[in-house]
Amino acid sequence: MPTFIKYKLVLILLLMSGICAANTNDTAKDIDIIINEWIKEILVVTKEYEAANNCIIRELSIISKELNKSKDINAQVALLIKKGSMQEQLAFNALSEASEISKIRYLKGLQIIKILYEKTLSLDHHFSSVATFNEINNLSNPNHYPEFTKMKDIISSKQDKKTGFSLSGILGDNIYTSVLHSFVSLFNNTSSTKIEKEANLEEVECVLDFTLRMHNDLNTIYFETAFLKKSNDNIIEELEQLFVDFTKPIKYRTPIEECRNNDDWDVVREYLNGYLEELNKAIIDENQRFKAHKMQINLEFPIDRLLQFITQYNTHIDQGAKFYEKFGIMLTSYENEQQCASKIPLAYNTLKQNIQTSIEKFNNAYKPVEINGSKMKQVLYGINEYD
């Protein structure tokens, strides 16, 4: 079988294997697995071409020796023609190898984008559901506790109409002014006995202790979760733009959200197949080699953008994990939790459980993508430094 046809078959087989890999249920795959597959498939290509090129190089060496020995002009011309053909084959192989690596990187990159989009959407839902402002406000403000409300009603009904006073709606809802007003009114109330005052205070002491100690921490958790959600919104926007850049060379114009909602991934691959067919034709035609090189670069650029985005995603996840570890420390820092266990609302324990679950998710489901060092070299350049 002629060498040219052999390489054409290799190109077709590698192309089809890459497309089949992209058709798997990639949303269920871990990104690390995909990157490892990415590296292995690139190594298969480089080894195939390395073996083929070594054969050609050996032939070229033999031809050079024959040229040095030959005295016959016709034989020399034939050897020179054969040598030119071999050198042309090497140039063809170099472009074909680079093209095949680009195809693998593109297909694997598409899988990674799909998974990262699912992860960031899941994170968006997670940040939205961890704690709303109303839930935090209910936990951290004694005015939302029936024990405290009952005590305020008792104080109000017994307060001296001449010396007593009521707070406005705004100050009445404020945790600090409300507590201060209640204490002043309680101890200045002459119609209640000392025992009654102590009983009223004992009834709300855990509520006041918990809310006054945890108010700032709980609000910090709310606002920093809101910050993380905003950061995640930015990550989603970056990823949506990355998908636009990624699919621009193959002329697929549908946004990733619409692509996902319509399960349009097979259509993306159809566009890619058309692009790859055109690229293969350009590689075969010597006059189209520059076009082939340009088409290859158009595939490579968005893949490099993806690798840059992975670094950004990793930073985002690391930041989220550290925030939630801090939240966990805050929520377990309440000193009188055991003593006041019966008075602390169930929502507090639920929030603690959610934070702990979140830490586990950041360490597992949302964990950073492990791609650095020698692995980065292999993904970027198809180079295995241990070969």
Short mmCIF file of C-alpha atoms in Angstrom, two decimals:
data_model
loop_
_atom_site.label_atom_id
_atom_site.label_comp_id
_atom_site.label_asym_id
_atom_site.label_seq_id
_atom_site.Cartn_x
_atom_site.Cartn_y
_atom_site.Cartn_z
CA MET A 1 0.00 0.00 0.00
CA PRO A 2 1.49 3.43 -0.95
CA THR A 3 2.76 5.53 1.96
CA PHE A 4 0.39 8.39 1.19
CA ILE A 5 -2.69 6.13 1.43
CA LYS A 6 -1.42 4.62 4.68
CA TYR A 7 -1.20 8.06 6.28
CA LYS A 8 -4.60 9.01 4.93
CA LEU A 9 -6.10 5.93 6.60
CA VAL A 10 -4.35 6.82 9.86
CA LEU A 11 -5.84 10.31 9.67
CA ILE A 12 -9.36 8.98 9.10
CA LEU A 13 -9.11 6.40 11.90
CA LEU A 14 -7.80 8.95 14.39
CA LEU A 15 -10.48 11.43 13.41
CA MET A 16 -13.26 8.88 13.83
CA SER A 17 -11.90 7.71 17.19
CA GLY A 18 -11.87 11.31 18.44
CA ILE A 19 -15.46 11.89 17.33
CA CYS A 20 -16.61 8.65 18.95
CA ALA A 21 -14.94 9.73 22.19
CA ALA A 22 -16.83 13.01 22.08
CA ASN A 23 -20.13 11.16 21.67
CA THR A 24 -19.81 9.43 25.04
CA ASN A 25 -21.78 10.57 28.07
CA ASP A 26 -19.14 13.17 28.87
CA THR A 27 -21.17 15.02 31.51
CA ALA A 28 -20.73 11.99 33.76
CA LYS A 29 -16.94 11.97 33.29
CA ASP A 30 -14.49 13.56 35.62
CA ILE A 31 -12.34 16.25 34.01
CA ASP A 32 -9.17 14.60 35.25
CA ILE A 33 -10.13 11.44 33.35
CA ILE A 34 -10.74 13.45 30.18
CA ILE A 35 -7.37 15.19 30.51
CA ASN A 36 -5.64 11.82 30.98
CA GLU A 37 -7.44 10.52 27.88
CA TRP A 38 -6.40 13.72 26.10
CA ILE A 39 -2.74 13.05 26.91
CA LYS A 40 -2.90 9.36 25.99
CA GLU A 41 -4.55 10.04 22.63
CA ILE A 42 -1.95 12.68 21.79
CA LEU A 43 0.82 10.24 22.69
CA VAL A 44 -0.72 7.62 20.37
CA VAL A 45 -0.63 10.14 17.52
CA THR A 46 2.94 11.30 18.21
CA LYS A 47 4.22 7.73 18.47
CA GLU A 48 2.48 6.75 15.22
CA TYR A 49 4.05 9.64 13.35
CA GLU A 50 7.39 9.20 15.06
CA ALA A 51 7.54 5.59 13.88
CA ALA A 52 6.49 6.54 10.35
CA ASN A 53 8.95 9.45 10.19
CA ASN A 54 11.81 7.27 11.44
CA CYS A 55 11.22 4.92 8.51
CA ILE A 56 11.36 7.84 6.09
CA ILE A 57 14.49 9.24 7.74
CA ARG A 58 16.21 5.86 7.40
CA GLU A 59 15.23 5.76 3.72
CA LEU A 60 16.59 9.28 3.26
CA SER A 61 19.87 8.22 4.85
CA ILE A 62 20.12 5.27 2.43
CA ILE A 63 19.30 7.54 -0.54
CA SER A 64 22.00 10.04 0.52
CA LYS A 65 24.59 7.26 0.66
CA GLU A 66 23.53 5.95 -2.78
CA LEU A 67 23.76 9.47 -4.21
CA ASN A 68 27.32 9.77 -2.97
CA LYS A 69 28.27 6.47 -4.57
CA SER A 70 26.32 6.76 -7.84
CA LYS A 71 28.11 7.87 -11.01
CA ASP A 72 25.09 7.47 -13.29
CA ILE A 73 23.25 10.73 -14.05
CA ASN A 74 19.90 8.99 -14.60
CA ALA A 75 20.25 7.08 -11.34
CA GLN A 76 21.15 10.29 -9.51
CA VAL A 77 18.08 12.08 -10.94
CA ALA A 78 15.86 9.20 -9.86
CA LEU A 79 17.38 9.24 -6.37
CA LEU A 80 16.95 13.02 -6.11
CA ILE A 81 13.29 12.73 -7.14
CA LYS A 82 12.79 9.99 -4.57
CA LYS A 83 14.57 12.09 -1.94
CA GLY A 84 12.33 15.09 -2.70
CA SER A 85 9.28 12.87 -2.41
CA MET A 86 10.46 11.59 0.98
CA GLN A 87 11.11 15.12 2.23
CA GLU A 88 7.67 16.15 1.00
CA GLN A 89 6.23 13.22 2.92
CA LEU A 90 7.97 14.44 6.08
CA ALA A 91 6.52 17.93 5.61
CA PHE A 92 3.07 16.42 5.01
CA ASN A 93 3.42 14.28 8.14
CA ALA A 94 4.43 17.27 10.28
CA LEU A 95 1.32 19.21 9.25
CA SER A 96 -0.91 16.15 9.58
CA GLU A 97 0.43 15.36 13.05
CA ALA A 98 -0.12 18.93 14.24
CA SER A 99 -3.62 18.83 12.76
CA GLU A 100 -4.48 15.55 14.50
CA ILE A 101 -3.27 16.88 17.85
CA SER A 102 -5.43 19.97 17.34
CA LYS A 103 -8.47 17.76 16.65
CA ILE A 104 -7.94 15.75 19.82
CA ARG A 105 -7.44 18.88 21.90
CA TYR A 106 -10.57 20.45 20.42
CA LEU A 107 -12.79 17.43 21.07
CA LYS A 108 -11.54 17.00 24.62
CA GLY A 109 -11.82 20.74 25.17
CA LEU A 110 -15.46 20.61 24.11
CA GLN A 111 -16.11 17.88 26.69
CA ILE A 112 -14.40 19.92 29.41
CA ILE A 113 -16.39 23.06 28.58
CA LYS A 114 -19.60 21.07 28.83
CA ILE A 115 -18.67 19.69 32.27
CA LEU A 116 -17.43 23.04 33.60
CA TYR A 117 -20.69 24.67 32.51
CA GLU A 118 -22.69 22.06 34.43
CA LYS A 119 -20.48 22.58 37.48
CA THR A 120 -20.82 26.37 37.44
CA LEU A 121 -24.60 26.15 37.00
CA SER A 122 -24.73 23.74 39.93
CA LEU A 123 -22.63 26.16 41.97
CA ASP A 124 -25.00 29.00 41.07
CA HIS A 125 -27.95 26.98 42.37
CA HIS A 126 -25.91 26.04 45.45
CA PHE A 127 -25.04 29.63 46.37
CA SER A 128 -28.67 30.67 45.86
CA SER A 129 -29.96 27.97 48.20
CA VAL A 130 -27.40 28.05 51.03
CA ALA A 131 -28.97 30.97 52.86
CA THR A 132 -31.31 33.80 51.92
CA PHE A 133 -31.30 37.16 53.67
CA ASN A 134 -34.65 36.44 55.32
CA GLU A 135 -33.38 33.16 56.76
CA ILE A 136 -30.24 34.80 58.14
CA ASN A 137 -32.27 37.71 59.50
CA ASN A 138 -34.64 35.33 61.24
CA LEU A 139 -31.71 33.51 62.85
CA SER A 140 -29.71 36.55 63.91
CA ASN A 141 -32.44 38.93 65.14
CA PRO A 142 -34.14 38.25 68.51
CA ASN A 143 -37.25 40.08 67.28
CA HIS A 144 -38.05 36.93 65.26
CA TYR A 145 -38.02 34.68 68.34
CA PRO A 146 -41.38 34.13 70.13
CA GLU A 147 -39.72 34.21 73.59
CA PHE A 148 -38.34 37.69 73.03
CA THR A 149 -41.55 38.96 71.42
CA LYS A 150 -43.54 37.63 74.38
CA MET A 151 -41.23 39.41 76.85
CA LYS A 152 -41.56 42.69 74.93
CA ASP A 153 -45.35 42.38 75.00
CA ILE A 154 -45.31 41.81 78.78
CA ILE A 155 -43.01 44.80 79.31
CA SER A 156 -45.17 46.97 77.07
CA SER A 157 -48.35 46.06 78.93
CA LYS A 158 -46.79 46.85 82.33
CA GLN A 159 -44.68 49.89 81.49
CA ASP A 160 -45.32 53.21 83.18
CA LYS A 161 -47.32 55.33 80.73
CA LYS A 162 -45.71 58.52 82.04
CA THR A 163 -42.06 57.50 82.01
CA GLY A 164 -42.11 54.63 79.51
CA PHE A 165 -41.74 54.99 75.75
CA SER A 166 -42.10 52.84 72.64
CA LEU A 167 -39.67 52.49 69.74
CA SER A 168 -40.53 53.33 66.16
CA GLY A 169 -40.96 50.50 63.66
CA ILE A 170 -37.44 50.92 62.30
CA LEU A 171 -35.69 51.02 65.68
CA GLY A 172 -38.02 48.36 67.04
CA ASP A 173 -36.78 45.92 64.42
CA ASN A 174 -33.14 46.84 64.99
CA ILE A 175 -31.43 44.14 67.04
CA TYR A 176 -29.35 46.48 69.20
CA THR A 177 -31.88 49.22 69.96
CA SER A 178 -34.61 46.65 70.52
CA VAL A 179 -32.54 44.67 73.04
CA LEU A 180 -31.34 47.83 74.80
CA HIS A 181 -34.88 49.21 75.02
CA SER A 182 -36.17 45.92 76.40
CA PHE A 183 -33.48 45.79 79.09
CA VAL A 184 -34.07 49.40 80.15
CA SER A 185 -37.84 48.91 80.22
CA LEU A 186 -37.54 45.61 82.11
CA PHE A 187 -35.40 46.97 84.94
CA ASN A 188 -37.21 50.30 85.15
CA ASN A 189 -40.59 48.60 85.36
CA THR A 190 -41.84 49.18 88.92
CA SER A 191 -44.96 47.04 88.50
CA SER A 192 -42.95 43.81 88.22
CA THR A 193 -41.20 42.09 91.11
CA LYS A 194 -37.53 41.16 91.08
CA ILE A 195 -38.45 37.49 90.72
CA GLU A 196 -40.68 38.25 87.72
CA LYS A 197 -37.90 40.27 86.07
CA GLU A 198 -35.38 37.49 86.60
CA ALA A 199 -37.85 34.92 85.24
CA ASN A 200 -38.48 37.07 82.14
CA LEU A 201 -34.75 37.52 81.61
CA GLU A 202 -34.02 33.81 82.10
CA GLU A 203 -36.61 32.99 79.46
CA VAL A 204 -34.77 34.99 76.79
CA GLU A 205 -31.15 34.79 77.91
CA CYS A 206 -30.22 32.05 75.42
CA VAL A 207 -31.99 33.83 72.58
CA LEU A 208 -30.21 37.09 73.35
CA ASP A 209 -26.85 35.42 73.92
CA PHE A 210 -27.06 33.49 70.64
CA THR A 211 -28.28 36.36 68.47
CA LEU A 212 -25.91 38.97 69.91
CA ARG A 213 -22.88 36.66 69.61
CA MET A 214 -23.72 35.22 66.18
CA HIS A 215 -25.36 38.23 64.50
CA ASN A 216 -22.20 39.50 62.78
CA ASP A 217 -20.99 36.02 61.83
CA LEU A 218 -24.34 35.05 60.30
CA ASN A 219 -24.51 38.30 58.33
CA THR A 220 -20.92 37.74 57.16
CA ILE A 221 -21.93 34.31 55.86
CA TYR A 222 -24.85 35.84 53.96
CA PHE A 223 -22.93 38.69 52.36
CA GLU A 224 -19.86 36.61 51.50
CA THR A 225 -22.10 33.94 49.97
CA ALA A 226 -23.69 36.72 47.90
CA PHE A 227 -20.15 37.77 46.87
CA LEU A 228 -19.31 34.18 45.86
CA LYS A 229 -22.52 33.98 43.85
CA LYS A 230 -21.58 37.19 42.03
CA SER A 231 -18.12 35.76 41.33
CA ASN A 232 -19.75 32.61 40.00
CA ASP A 233 -22.00 34.71 37.74
CA ASN A 234 -18.81 36.24 36.29
CA ILE A 235 -17.34 32.76 35.77
CA ILE A 236 -20.49 31.69 33.91
CA GLU A 237 -20.25 34.77 31.67
CA GLU A 238 -16.58 33.99 30.95
CA LEU A 239 -17.48 30.40 30.12
CA GLU A 240 -20.30 31.49 27.81
CA GLN A 241 -17.88 33.77 25.96
CA LEU A 242 -15.30 30.97 25.84
CA PHE A 243 -17.87 28.73 24.13
CA VAL A 244 -18.50 31.49 21.56
CA ASP A 245 -14.74 31.72 20.88
CA PHE A 246 -14.43 27.94 20.86
CA THR A 247 -17.14 27.35 18.26
CA LYS A 248 -16.45 30.43 16.13
CA PRO A 249 -13.92 28.68 13.82
CA ILE A 250 -16.40 25.90 12.95
CA LYS A 251 -19.15 28.54 12.37
CA TYR A 252 -21.50 27.26 15.10
CA ARG A 253 -23.33 30.37 16.36
CA THR A 254 -25.69 29.08 19.08
CA PRO A 255 -24.95 30.20 22.71
CA ILE A 256 -24.00 27.45 25.16
CA GLU A 257 -27.15 27.91 27.25
CA GLU A 258 -29.35 27.27 24.24
CA CYS A 259 -27.07 24.45 23.08
CA ARG A 260 -27.39 22.80 26.50
CA ASN A 261 -31.15 23.30 26.80
CA ASN A 262 -31.72 21.83 23.33
CA ASP A 263 -29.11 19.09 23.81
CA ASP A 264 -27.50 20.41 20.63
CA TRP A 265 -24.06 18.85 21.13
CA ASP A 266 -24.41 16.47 18.16
CA VAL A 267 -25.00 19.50 15.93
CA VAL A 268 -21.77 21.06 17.23
CA ARG A 269 -19.94 17.90 16.22
CA GLU A 270 -21.50 18.01 12.75
CA TYR A 271 -20.10 21.52 12.31
CA LEU A 272 -16.74 20.29 13.56
CA ASN A 273 -16.78 17.35 11.14
CA GLY A 274 -17.34 19.75 8.23
CA TYR A 275 -14.44 21.89 9.38
CA LEU A 276 -12.16 18.86 9.73
CA GLU A 277 -13.04 17.60 6.25
CA GLU A 278 -12.09 20.97 4.79
CA LEU A 279 -8.87 20.95 6.82
CA ASN A 280 -7.95 17.47 5.55
CA LYS A 281 -8.48 18.54 1.95
CA ALA A 282 -6.23 21.56 2.49
CA ILE A 283 -3.50 19.35 4.00
CA ILE A 284 -3.53 17.00 0.97
CA ASP A 285 -3.34 19.87 -1.55
CA GLU A 286 0.18 21.32 -1.59
CA ASN A 287 -1.19 24.67 -2.78
CA GLN A 288 -3.54 24.82 0.22
CA ARG A 289 -0.94 24.13 2.93
CA PHE A 290 -0.95 27.72 4.21
CA LYS A 291 -4.73 27.59 4.48
CA ALA A 292 -4.45 24.33 6.42
CA HIS A 293 -1.93 25.90 8.78
CA LYS A 294 -4.24 28.88 9.36
CA MET A 295 -7.24 26.60 9.99
CA GLN A 296 -5.18 24.67 12.51
CA ILE A 297 -4.25 27.87 14.35
CA ASN A 298 -7.93 28.84 14.45
CA LEU A 299 -8.60 25.57 16.29
CA GLU A 300 -5.62 25.98 18.62
CA PHE A 301 -6.30 29.51 19.87
CA PRO A 302 -9.62 28.83 21.67
CA ILE A 303 -8.10 25.66 23.20
CA ASP A 304 -5.37 27.79 24.77
CA ARG A 305 -8.13 30.11 26.02
CA LEU A 306 -9.76 27.09 27.66
CA LEU A 307 -6.57 26.25 29.53
CA GLN A 308 -6.38 29.85 30.75
CA PHE A 309 -10.01 29.61 31.88
CA ILE A 310 -9.27 26.42 33.84
CA THR A 311 -6.75 28.42 35.89
CA GLN A 312 -9.44 31.03 36.56
CA TYR A 313 -11.95 28.32 37.50
CA ASN A 314 -9.44 26.73 39.89
CA THR A 315 -8.88 30.07 41.64
CA HIS A 316 -12.65 30.51 41.98
CA ILE A 317 -13.08 27.05 43.51
CA ASP A 318 -10.12 27.48 45.87
CA GLN A 319 -11.59 30.78 47.02
CA GLY A 320 -15.02 29.21 47.60
CA ALA A 321 -13.54 26.33 49.58
CA LYS A 322 -11.62 28.72 51.86
CA PHE A 323 -14.71 30.87 52.42
CA TYR A 324 -16.79 27.84 53.43
CA GLU A 325 -14.09 26.50 55.72
CA LYS A 326 -14.20 29.91 57.43
CA PHE A 327 -18.03 29.72 57.61
CA GLY A 328 -17.72 26.30 59.26
CA ILE A 329 -15.39 27.71 61.92
CA MET A 330 -17.76 30.65 62.52
CA LEU A 331 -20.79 28.42 62.99
CA THR A 332 -19.04 26.07 65.42
CA SER A 333 -17.63 28.94 67.51
CA TYR A 334 -20.79 29.59 69.56
CA GLU A 335 -19.62 28.93 73.11
CA ASN A 336 -22.95 28.19 74.78
CA GLU A 337 -24.38 25.85 72.14
CA GLN A 338 -24.81 22.91 74.51
CA GLN A 339 -26.26 25.02 77.32
CA CYS A 340 -28.74 26.70 74.98
CA ALA A 341 -29.40 23.75 72.68
CA SER A 342 -33.16 23.73 73.34
CA LYS A 343 -33.49 27.42 72.45
CA ILE A 344 -31.36 27.51 69.28
CA PRO A 345 -33.55 27.15 66.17
CA LEU A 346 -33.25 24.05 64.01
CA ALA A 347 -32.36 26.32 61.07
CA TYR A 348 -28.99 26.99 62.73
CA ASN A 349 -28.09 23.29 62.80
CA THR A 350 -29.40 22.91 59.26
CA LEU A 351 -27.17 25.78 58.13
CA LYS A 352 -24.16 24.14 59.81
CA GLN A 353 -24.92 20.87 58.01
CA ASN A 354 -25.29 22.71 54.69
CA ILE A 355 -21.95 24.43 55.18
CA GLN A 356 -20.25 21.12 55.97
CA THR A 357 -21.85 19.54 52.89
CA SER A 358 -20.65 22.53 50.87
CA ILE A 359 -17.06 22.01 52.04
CA GLU A 360 -17.27 18.37 50.94
CA LYS A 361 -18.66 19.46 47.55
CA PHE A 362 -15.82 21.93 47.04
CA ASN A 363 -13.34 19.17 47.82
CA ASN A 364 -15.03 16.67 45.50
CA ALA A 365 -17.75 17.75 43.04
CA TYR A 366 -16.37 21.26 42.41
CA LYS A 367 -12.69 20.54 43.07
CA PRO A 368 -10.04 22.33 40.99
CA VAL A 369 -8.90 20.73 37.76
CA GLU A 370 -5.51 19.09 38.25
CA ILE A 371 -3.48 20.26 35.28
CA ASN A 372 0.03 21.55 35.88
CA GLY A 373 3.68 20.72 35.48
CA SER A 374 4.46 17.86 33.11
CA LYS A 375 0.76 17.26 32.47
CA MET A 376 0.39 20.85 31.25
CA LYS A 377 3.31 20.32 28.85
CA GLN A 378 1.65 17.24 27.41
CA VAL A 379 -1.71 18.95 27.00
CA LEU A 380 -0.21 22.09 25.48
CA TYR A 381 2.42 20.59 23.23
CA GLY A 382 1.94 16.81 23.19
CA ILE A 383 5.38 16.44 24.80
CA ASN A 384 6.09 13.65 27.28
CA GLU A 385 9.27 14.66 29.10
CA TYR A 386 9.80 11.06 30.25
CA ASP A 387 10.02 9.66 26.70
#
